[in-house]
XYZ file of C-alpha atoms in Angstrom:
156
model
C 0.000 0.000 0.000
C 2.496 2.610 0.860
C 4.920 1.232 -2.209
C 1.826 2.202 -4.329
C 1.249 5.860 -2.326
C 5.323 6.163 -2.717
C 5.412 5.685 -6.427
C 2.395 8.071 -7.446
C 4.138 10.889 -4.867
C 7.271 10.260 -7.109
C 5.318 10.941 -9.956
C 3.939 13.853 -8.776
C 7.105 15.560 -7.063
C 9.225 15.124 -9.742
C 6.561 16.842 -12.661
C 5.916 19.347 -9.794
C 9.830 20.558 -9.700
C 9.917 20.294 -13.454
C 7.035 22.859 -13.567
C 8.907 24.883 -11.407
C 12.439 25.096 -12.810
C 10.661 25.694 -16.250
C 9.176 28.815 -14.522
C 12.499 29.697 -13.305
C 10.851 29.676 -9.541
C 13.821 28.398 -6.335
C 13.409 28.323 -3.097
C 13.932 31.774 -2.140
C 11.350 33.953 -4.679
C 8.598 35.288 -3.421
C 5.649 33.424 -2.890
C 3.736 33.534 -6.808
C 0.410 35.021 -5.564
C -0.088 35.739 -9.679
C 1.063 32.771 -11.344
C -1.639 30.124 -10.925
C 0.375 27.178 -12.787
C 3.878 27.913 -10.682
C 1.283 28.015 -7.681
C -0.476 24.529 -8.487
C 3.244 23.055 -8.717
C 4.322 24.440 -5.343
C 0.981 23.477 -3.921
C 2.076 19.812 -4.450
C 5.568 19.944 -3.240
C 4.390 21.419 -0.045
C 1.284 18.618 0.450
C 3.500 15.676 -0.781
C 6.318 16.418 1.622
C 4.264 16.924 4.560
C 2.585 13.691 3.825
C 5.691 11.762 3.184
C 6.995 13.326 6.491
C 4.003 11.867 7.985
C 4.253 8.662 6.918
C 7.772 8.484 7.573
C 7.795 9.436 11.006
C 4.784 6.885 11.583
C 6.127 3.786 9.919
C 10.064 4.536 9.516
C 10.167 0.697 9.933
C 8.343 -0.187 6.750
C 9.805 2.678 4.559
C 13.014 1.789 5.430
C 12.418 -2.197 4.108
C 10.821 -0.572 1.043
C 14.186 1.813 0.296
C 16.556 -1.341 0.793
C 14.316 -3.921 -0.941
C 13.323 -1.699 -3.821
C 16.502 0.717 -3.928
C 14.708 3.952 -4.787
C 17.418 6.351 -5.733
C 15.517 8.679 -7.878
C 12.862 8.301 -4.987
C 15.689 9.449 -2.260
C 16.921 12.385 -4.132
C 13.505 13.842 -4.937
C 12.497 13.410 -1.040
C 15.879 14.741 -0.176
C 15.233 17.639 -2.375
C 11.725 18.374 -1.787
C 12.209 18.949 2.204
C 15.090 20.857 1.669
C 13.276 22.986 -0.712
C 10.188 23.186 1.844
C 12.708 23.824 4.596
C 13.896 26.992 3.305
C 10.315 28.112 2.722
C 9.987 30.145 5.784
C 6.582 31.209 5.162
C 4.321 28.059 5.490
C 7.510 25.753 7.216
C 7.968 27.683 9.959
C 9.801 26.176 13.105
C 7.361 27.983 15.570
C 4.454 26.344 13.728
C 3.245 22.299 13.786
C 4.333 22.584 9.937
C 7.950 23.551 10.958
C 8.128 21.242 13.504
C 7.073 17.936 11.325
C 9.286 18.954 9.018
C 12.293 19.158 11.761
C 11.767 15.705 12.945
C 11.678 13.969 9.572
C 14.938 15.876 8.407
C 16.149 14.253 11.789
C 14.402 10.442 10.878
C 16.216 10.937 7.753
C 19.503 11.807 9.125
C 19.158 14.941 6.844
C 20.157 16.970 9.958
C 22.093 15.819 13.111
C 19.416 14.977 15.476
C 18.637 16.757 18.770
C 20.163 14.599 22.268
C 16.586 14.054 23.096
C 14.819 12.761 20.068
C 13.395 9.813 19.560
C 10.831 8.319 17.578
C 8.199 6.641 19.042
C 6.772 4.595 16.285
C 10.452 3.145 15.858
C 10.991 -0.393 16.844
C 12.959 -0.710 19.883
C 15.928 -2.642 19.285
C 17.384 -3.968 22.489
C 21.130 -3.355 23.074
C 23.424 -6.142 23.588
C 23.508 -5.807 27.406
C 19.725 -6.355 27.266
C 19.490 -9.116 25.318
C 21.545 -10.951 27.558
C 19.972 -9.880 31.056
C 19.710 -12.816 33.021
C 16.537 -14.619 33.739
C 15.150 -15.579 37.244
C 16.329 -19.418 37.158
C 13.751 -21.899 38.350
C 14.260 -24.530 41.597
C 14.548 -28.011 40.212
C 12.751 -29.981 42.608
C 14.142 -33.293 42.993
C 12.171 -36.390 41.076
C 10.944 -38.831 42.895
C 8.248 -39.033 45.963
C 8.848 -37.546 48.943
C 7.516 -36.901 52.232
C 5.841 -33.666 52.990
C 6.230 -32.207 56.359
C 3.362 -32.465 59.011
C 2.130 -29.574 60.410
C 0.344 -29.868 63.817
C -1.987 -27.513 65.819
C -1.184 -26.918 69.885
């Protein structure tokens, strides 16, 4: 399901950047209040990368299978390029805003940025370090086989 979701955001980033290098728009012109084509194209960038920033940060697991297994390289550099192009857009990707702050934490998931001493992910598998793995288990008493005699109580 998300290979499918992946593939048509591909589709769409990449025609999306084409529009906008045709139009000679980058990352730091003015936002094209008069242009309704080179606003369409941005329009896309900035809904695809939020959504892939989403996804990411909810099932970094399963993307990460799908990069390896499928070895999306055009996919990577478009995704690279499309949240570094939204995160010089200061006027919708703010850091004060929710926006901003997705944004942050997905250039951190994708190592895009060194990531902050307290981040983690919490949709991440926890992989257990080696002294955990090897913590040692309550051991049970082995009761000797055989019958035995069990001890008499009595009442005074």
């Amino acid at each position: 399901m998300l290979k499918l979701l992946y593939d048509a955001m591909y589709g769409v980033l990449r025609s999306s950047f084409v529009n906008l290098e045709s139009s000679g728009f980058t990352s730091t012109s003015p936002f094209p209040h008069d242009q309704p084509h080179t606003l369409d194209s941005l329009s896309l960038i900035y809904e695809n990368c939020a959504l892939f920033s989403d996804l990411y940060l909810r099932y970094p697991d399963i993307t990460e299978s799908l990069y390896s297994k499928f070895k999306w390289t055009d996919f990577t550099d478009i995704i690279k390029k499309s949240i570094l192009f939204c995160s010089e857009r200061k006027d919708v990707f703010d850091s004060n805003n929710e926006h901003g702050k997705l944004l942050d934490l997905a250039m951190q998931e994708l190592k895009l940025i060194p990531r902050n001493s307290n981040y983690r992910n919490p949709y991440r598998k926890v992989i257990p370090t080696p002294e955990q793995k090897y913590i040692k288990k309550r051991e049970k008493k082995k009761l000797p086989r055989g019958p035995y005699l069990s001890k008499i109580k009595t009442e005074l």
